Coordinates of C-alpha atoms in Angstrom, one line a residue:
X153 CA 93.7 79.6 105.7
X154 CA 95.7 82.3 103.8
X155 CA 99.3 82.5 105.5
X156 CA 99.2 86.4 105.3
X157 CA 99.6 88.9 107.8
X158 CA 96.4 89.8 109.3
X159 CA 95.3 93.2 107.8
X160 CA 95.2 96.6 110.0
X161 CA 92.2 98.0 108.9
X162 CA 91.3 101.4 108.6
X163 CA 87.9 103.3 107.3
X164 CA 86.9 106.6 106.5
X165 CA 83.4 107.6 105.8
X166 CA 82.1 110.5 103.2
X167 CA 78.7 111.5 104.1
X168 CA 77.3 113.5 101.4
X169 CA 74.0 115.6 102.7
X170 CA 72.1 118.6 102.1
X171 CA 72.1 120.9 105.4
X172 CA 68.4 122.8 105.8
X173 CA 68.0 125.4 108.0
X174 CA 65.2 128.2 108.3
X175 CA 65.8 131.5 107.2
X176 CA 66.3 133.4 110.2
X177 CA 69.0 130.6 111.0
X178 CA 70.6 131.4 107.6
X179 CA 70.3 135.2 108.3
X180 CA 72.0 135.3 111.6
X181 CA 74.8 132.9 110.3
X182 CA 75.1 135.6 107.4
X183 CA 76.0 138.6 110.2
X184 CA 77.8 136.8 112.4
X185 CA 80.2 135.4 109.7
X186 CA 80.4 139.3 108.3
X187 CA 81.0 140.6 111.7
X188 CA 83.1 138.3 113.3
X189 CA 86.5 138.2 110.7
X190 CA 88.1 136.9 113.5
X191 CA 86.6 133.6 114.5
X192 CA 85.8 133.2 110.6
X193 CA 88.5 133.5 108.0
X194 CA 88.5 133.2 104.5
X195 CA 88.9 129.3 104.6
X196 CA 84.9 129.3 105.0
X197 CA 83.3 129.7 101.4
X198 CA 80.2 130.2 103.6
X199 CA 78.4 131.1 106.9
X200 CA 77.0 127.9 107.6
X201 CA 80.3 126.2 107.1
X202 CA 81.9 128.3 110.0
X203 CA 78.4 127.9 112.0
X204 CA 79.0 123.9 111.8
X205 CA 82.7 124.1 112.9
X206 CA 81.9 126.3 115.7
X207 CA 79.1 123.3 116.7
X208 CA 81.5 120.7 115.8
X209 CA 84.9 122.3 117.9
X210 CA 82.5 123.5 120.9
X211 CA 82.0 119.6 121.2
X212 CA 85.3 118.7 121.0
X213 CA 85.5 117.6 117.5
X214 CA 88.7 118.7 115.6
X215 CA 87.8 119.4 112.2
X216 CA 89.0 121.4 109.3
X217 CA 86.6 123.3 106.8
X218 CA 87.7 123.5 103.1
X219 CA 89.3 120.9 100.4
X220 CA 91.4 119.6 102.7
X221 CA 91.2 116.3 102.9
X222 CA 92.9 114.1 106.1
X223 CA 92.6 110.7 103.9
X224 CA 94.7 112.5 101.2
X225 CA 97.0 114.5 102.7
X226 CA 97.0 114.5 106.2
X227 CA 96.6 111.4 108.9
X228 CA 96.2 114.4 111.3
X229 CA 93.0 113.4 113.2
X230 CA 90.1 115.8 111.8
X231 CA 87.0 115.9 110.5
X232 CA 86.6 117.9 107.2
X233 CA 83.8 119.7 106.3
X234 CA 83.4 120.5 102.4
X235 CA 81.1 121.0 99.5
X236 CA 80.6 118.9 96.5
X237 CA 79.1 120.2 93.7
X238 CA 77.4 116.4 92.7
X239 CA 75.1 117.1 95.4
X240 CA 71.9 119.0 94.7
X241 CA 70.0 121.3 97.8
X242 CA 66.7 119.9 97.8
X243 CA 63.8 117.7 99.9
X244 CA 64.5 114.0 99.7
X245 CA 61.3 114.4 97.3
X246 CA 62.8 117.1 94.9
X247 CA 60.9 120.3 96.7
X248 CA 61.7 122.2 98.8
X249 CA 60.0 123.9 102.0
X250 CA 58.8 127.1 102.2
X251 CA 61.2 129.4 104.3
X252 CA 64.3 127.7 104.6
X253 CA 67.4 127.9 103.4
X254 CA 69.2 124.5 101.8
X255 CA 73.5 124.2 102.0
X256 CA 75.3 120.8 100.3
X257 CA 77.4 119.4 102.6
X258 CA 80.1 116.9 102.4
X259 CA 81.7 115.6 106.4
X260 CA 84.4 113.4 105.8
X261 CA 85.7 111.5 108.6
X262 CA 89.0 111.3 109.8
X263 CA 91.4 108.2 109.7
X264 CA 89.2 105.7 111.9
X265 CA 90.0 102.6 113.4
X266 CA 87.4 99.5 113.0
X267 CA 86.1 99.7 116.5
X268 CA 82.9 100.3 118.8
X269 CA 84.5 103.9 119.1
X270 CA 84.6 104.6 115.9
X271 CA 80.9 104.6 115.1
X272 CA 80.0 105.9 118.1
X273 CA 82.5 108.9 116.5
X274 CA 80.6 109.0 113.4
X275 CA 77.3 108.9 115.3
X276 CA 78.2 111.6 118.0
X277 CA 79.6 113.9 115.1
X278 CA 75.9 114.0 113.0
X279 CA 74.4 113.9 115.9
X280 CA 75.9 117.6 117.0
X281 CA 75.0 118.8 114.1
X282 CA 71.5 118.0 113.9
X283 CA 71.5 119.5 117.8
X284 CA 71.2 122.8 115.8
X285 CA 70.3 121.7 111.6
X286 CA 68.4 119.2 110.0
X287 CA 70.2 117.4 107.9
X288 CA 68.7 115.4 104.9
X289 CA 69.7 112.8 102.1
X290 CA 68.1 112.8 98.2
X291 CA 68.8 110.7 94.8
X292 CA 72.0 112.9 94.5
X293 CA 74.0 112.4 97.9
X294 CA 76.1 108.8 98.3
X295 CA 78.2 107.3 101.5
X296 CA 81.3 106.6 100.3
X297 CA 83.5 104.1 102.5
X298 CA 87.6 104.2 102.2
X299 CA 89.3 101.2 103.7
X300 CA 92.9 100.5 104.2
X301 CA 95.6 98.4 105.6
X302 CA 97.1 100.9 107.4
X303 CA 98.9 103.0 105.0
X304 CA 100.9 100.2 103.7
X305 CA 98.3 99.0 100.7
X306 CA 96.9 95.6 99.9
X307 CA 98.6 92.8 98.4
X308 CA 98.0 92.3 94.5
X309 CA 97.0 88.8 95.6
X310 CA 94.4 90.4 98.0
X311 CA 93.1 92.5 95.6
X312 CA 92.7 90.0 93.1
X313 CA 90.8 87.6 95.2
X314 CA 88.9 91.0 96.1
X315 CA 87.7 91.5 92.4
X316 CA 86.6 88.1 91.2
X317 CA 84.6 88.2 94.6
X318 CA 82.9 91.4 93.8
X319 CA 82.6 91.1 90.6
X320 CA 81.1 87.7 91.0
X321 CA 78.4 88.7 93.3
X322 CA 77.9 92.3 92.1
X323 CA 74.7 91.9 91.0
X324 CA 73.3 90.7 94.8
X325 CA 75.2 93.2 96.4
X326 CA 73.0 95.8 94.6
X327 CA 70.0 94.7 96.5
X328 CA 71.5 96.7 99.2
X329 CA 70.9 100.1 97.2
X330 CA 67.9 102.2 95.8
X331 CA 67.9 102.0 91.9
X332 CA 69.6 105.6 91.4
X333 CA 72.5 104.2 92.8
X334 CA 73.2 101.6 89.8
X335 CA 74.2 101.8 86.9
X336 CA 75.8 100.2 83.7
X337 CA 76.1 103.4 81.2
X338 CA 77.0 106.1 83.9
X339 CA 73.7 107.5 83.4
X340 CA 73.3 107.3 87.2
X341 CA 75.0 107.9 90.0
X342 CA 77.4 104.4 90.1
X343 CA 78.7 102.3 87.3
X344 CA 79.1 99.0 87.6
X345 CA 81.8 97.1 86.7
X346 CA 82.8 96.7 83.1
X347 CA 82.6 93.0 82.1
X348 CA 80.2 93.0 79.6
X349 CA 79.4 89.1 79.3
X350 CA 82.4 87.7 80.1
X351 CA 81.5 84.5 81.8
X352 CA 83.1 83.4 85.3
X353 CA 86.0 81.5 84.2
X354 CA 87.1 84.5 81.6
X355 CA 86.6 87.4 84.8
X356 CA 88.9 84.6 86.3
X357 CA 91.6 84.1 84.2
X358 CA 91.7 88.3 82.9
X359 CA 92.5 88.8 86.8
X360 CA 95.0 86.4 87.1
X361 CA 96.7 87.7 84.2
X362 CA 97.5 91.0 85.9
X363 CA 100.7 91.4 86.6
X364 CA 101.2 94.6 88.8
X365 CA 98.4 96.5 90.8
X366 CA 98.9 99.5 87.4
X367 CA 97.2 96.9 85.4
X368 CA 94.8 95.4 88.2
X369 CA 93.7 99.1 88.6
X370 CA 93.2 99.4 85.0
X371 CA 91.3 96.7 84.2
X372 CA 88.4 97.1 87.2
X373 CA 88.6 101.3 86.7
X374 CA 89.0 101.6 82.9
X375 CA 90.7 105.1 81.8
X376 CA 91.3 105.4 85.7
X377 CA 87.9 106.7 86.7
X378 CA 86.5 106.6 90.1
X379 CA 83.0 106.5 88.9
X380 CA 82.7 102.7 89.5
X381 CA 81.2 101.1 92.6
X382 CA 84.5 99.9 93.4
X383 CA 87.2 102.6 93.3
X384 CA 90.8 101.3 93.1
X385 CA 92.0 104.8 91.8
X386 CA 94.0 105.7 95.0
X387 CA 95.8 102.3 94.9
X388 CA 99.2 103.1 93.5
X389 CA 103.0 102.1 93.8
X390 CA 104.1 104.8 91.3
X391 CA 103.4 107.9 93.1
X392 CA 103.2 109.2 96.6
X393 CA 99.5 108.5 97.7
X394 CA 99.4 108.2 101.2
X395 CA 95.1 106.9 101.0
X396 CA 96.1 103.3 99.7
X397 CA 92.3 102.8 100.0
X398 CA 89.6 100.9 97.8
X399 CA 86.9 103.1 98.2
X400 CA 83.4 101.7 98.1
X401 CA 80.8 104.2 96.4
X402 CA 77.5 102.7 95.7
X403 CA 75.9 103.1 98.8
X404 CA 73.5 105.7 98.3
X405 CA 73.4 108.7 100.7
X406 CA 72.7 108.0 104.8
X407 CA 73.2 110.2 107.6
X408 CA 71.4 107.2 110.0
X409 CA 74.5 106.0 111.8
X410 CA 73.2 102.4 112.0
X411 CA 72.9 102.3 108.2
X412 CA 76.3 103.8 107.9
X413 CA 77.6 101.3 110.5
X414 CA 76.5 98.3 109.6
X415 CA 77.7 98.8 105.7
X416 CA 80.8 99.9 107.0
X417 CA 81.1 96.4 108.5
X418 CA 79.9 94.4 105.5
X419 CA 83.1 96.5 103.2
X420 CA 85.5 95.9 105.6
X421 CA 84.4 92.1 105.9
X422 CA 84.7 91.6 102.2
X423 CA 88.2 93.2 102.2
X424 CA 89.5 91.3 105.2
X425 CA 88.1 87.7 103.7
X426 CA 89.3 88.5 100.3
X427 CA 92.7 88.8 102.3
X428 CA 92.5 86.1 104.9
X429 CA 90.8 83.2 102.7
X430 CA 93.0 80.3 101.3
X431 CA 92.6 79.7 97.4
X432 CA 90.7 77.1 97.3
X433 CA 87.8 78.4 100.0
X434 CA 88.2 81.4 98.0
X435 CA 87.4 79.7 94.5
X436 CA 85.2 77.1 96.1
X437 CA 82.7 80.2 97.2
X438 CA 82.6 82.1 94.0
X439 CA 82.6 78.7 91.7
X440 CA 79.6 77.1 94.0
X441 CA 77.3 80.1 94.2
X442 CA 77.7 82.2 91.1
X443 CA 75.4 79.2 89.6
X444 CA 73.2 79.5 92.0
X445 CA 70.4 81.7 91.6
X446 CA 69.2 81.6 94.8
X447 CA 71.8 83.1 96.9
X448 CA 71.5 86.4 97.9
X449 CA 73.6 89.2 99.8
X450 CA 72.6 87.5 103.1
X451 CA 74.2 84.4 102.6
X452 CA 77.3 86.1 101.1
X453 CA 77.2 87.9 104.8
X454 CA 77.2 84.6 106.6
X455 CA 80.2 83.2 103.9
X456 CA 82.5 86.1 104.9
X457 CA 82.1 86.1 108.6
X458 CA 79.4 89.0 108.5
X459 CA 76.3 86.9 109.9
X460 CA 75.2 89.1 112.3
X461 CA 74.8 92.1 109.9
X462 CA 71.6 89.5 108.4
X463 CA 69.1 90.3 110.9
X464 CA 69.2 93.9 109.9
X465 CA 69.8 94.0 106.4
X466 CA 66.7 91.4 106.1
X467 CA 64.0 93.8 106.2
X468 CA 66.6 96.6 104.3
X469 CA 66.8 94.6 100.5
X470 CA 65.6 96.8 97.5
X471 CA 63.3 93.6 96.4
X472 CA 63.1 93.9 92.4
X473 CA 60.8 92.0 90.2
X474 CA 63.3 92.1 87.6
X475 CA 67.1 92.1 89.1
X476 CA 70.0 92.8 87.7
X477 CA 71.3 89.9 85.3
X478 CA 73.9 88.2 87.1
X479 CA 77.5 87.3 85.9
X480 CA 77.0 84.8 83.1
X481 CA 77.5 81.5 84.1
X482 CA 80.4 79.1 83.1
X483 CA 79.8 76.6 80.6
X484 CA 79.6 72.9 83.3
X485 CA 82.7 71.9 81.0
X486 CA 85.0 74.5 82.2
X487 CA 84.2 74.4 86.0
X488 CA 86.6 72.0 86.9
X489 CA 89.1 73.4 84.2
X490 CA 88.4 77.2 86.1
X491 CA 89.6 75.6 89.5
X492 CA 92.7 74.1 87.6
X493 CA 93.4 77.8 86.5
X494 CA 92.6 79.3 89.4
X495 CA 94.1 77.7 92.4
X496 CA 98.4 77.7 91.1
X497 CA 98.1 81.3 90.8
X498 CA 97.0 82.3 94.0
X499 CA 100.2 81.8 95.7
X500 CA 100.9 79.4 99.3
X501 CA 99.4 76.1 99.4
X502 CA 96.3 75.9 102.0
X503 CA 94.7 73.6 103.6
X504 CA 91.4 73.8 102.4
X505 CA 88.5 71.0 101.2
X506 CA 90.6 71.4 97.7
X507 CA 94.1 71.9 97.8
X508 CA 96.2 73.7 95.6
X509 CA 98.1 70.5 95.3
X510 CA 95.0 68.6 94.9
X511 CA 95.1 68.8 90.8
X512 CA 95.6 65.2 89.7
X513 CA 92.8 63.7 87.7
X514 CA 92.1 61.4 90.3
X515 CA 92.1 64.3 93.2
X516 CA 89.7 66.2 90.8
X517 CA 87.0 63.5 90.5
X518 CA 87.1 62.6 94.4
X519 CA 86.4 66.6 94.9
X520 CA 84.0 66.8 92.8
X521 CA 81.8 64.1 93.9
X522 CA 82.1 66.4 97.6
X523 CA 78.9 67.5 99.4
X524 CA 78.4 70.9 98.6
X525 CA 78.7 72.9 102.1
X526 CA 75.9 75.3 102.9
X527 CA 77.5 79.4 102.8
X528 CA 77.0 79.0 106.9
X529 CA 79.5 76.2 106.9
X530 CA 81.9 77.5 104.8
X531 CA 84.6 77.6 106.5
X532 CA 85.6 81.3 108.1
X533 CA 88.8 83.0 107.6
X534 CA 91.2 84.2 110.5
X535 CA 90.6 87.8 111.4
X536 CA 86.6 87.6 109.6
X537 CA 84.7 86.2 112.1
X538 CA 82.3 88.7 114.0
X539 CA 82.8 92.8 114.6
X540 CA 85.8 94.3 116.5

């Protein structure tokens, strides 16, 4: 096991949606807002802005309405409703209905711990909303998931385990998401990571070869754009950035709370293992099955402590006759020459099947003639196993 700290982890959620409402709704938020300068100031840029806090504070949910943004700028415990121009205002099937009105809307979630509470939070705060509007998702709206360590930031040894995990098994992760949501030209609404076809033991050794989190951040967000399924943009030790967050973009828009949970607990798993792993588990898991062309995203689940998340994400795979073309695969020469690489640079010694001090000739034959564990044996990482 890793001899880290255990990470404090914190999430915030970005629910993109399009708001519908008919158009006497629409017509009596339009006079109220005129007549009432009062209750609604200029920080609404419209009446069904100020109609949703006034839901949203009669419930007891603090929330602010603007650009404001609480994982920027403020740790101070509200909501924050606000528009977002990627978002298009029509029908999940491109129309729209016949009197109604449509608003994009963008809730973002305050500073949240990972607990029960917290998605019952999430839950309780669409639910109020939908008490009075229908709220709906299309090809154009996303869930984007921030999560932290506090606001102290991740290791660089974290995040580099962190990469050559996702990268690795990028391409099963996507059978999670609907087609719009991947992408290797930009062309849609996530790109995917850059590594061309760069084989296993190259994504490998071009990590390791970062030396600070400026070049880490570089090489999995080139020219520093967020646009990528995994966003390391607000991860930096140059400038005052209180987010410190990777933020996880691909998911494609949800406003079903047990969606939203249960892929807020797969994000959070894979940063926590990537964290709590020793080296060689780590590298055992992504050497084993990246050659395997059977494993999917369930038994990744059930690698990183996340096994209970299978039963619902079984009937939830996009199922593609053609998927996307994994990671290319390491030459069998270089496997044993990838773990020789891999393992010194990690950091402590462990004591896992392989251990870092396990590189002798001798050590290296005996390890490879091991049984190869199943992904429900590997073993589990402190602070991975199960929910909080």
């Amino acid at each position: 096991m890793s001899t880290e700290r255990p990470l404090r982890i914190i999430f915030g959620v970005e629910v993109e949606c399009v708001l519908r409402m008919t158009e006497d709704q629409y017509n009596l938020n339009e006079a109220r807002f005129k007549e009432s300068p009062h209750m609604y100031s200029n920080s609404f840029s419209n009446s069904s802005y100020a109609s949703i806090f006034e839901v949203l504070s009669g419930a007891g949910i603090p929330v602010n309405v603007g650009h404001q943004d609480p994982l920027d700028d403020g740790w101070d415990g509200r909501w924050t409703i606000k528009e977002d121009s990627s978002i298009e205002a029509f029908e999940t099937n491109g129309g729209k209905i016949p009197g109604h009105d449509y608003k994009i809307l963008e809730l973002v979630s305050r500073i949240l711990p990972l607990t029960d509470e917290s998605f019952e939070e999430i839950e309780a705060v669409i639910n109020v909303i939908q008490t009075r509007y229908t709220l709906i998702t299309n090809e154009s709206t996303g869930l984007h998931v921030h999560v932290g360590d506090g606001n102290r930031g991740f290791a660089l040894q974290t995040l580099k385990k962190f990469s050559i995990l996702v990268v690795t098994f990028e391409h099963i992760v996507e059978s999670i998401h609907s087609d719009a949501r991947i992408s290797v030209d930009g062309t849609q609404q996530c790109k995917k990571s850059s590594w061309g076809t760069r084989n296993i033991h190259e994504i490998s050794s071009t990590v390791e070869e970062c030396q600070t989190l400026e070049e880490l951040r570089t090489l999995m967000n080139p020219e520093l754009s967020k646009k990528y399924a995994y966003n390391f943009g607000n991860l930096s030790l140059t400038q005052y950035q209180p987010k410190m967050t990777i933020e996880f973009r691909q998911h494609e828009g949800a406003i079903d709370t047990e969606r939203i949970t249960n892929w807020v607990k797969f994000v959070t798993g894979l940063v926590n293992f990537s964290h709590a792993v020793s080296s060689a588990q780590h590298v055992w898991l992504w050497m084993t099955y990246s050659r395997d062309q059977t494993y999917a995203v369930l038994d990744l689940m059930k690698a990183i402590g996340k096994g209970n998340l299978v039963s619902y994400y079984k009937s939830q795979l996009h199922l593609r006759p053609h998927p996307s073309t994994p990671v290319p695969l390491s030459p069998p020469s270089e496997a044993l020459e990838c773990v020789t690489v891999a393992l010194p640079k990690f950091g402590p010694k462990t004591n896992g099947w392989l251990d870092d001090t396990s590189t002798s000739d001798r050590d290296l034959e005996a390890n490879k003639s091991r049984t190869v564990e199943s992904p429900s044996s590997l073993p589990v990482a402190d602070g991975a196993e199960g929910d909080k």
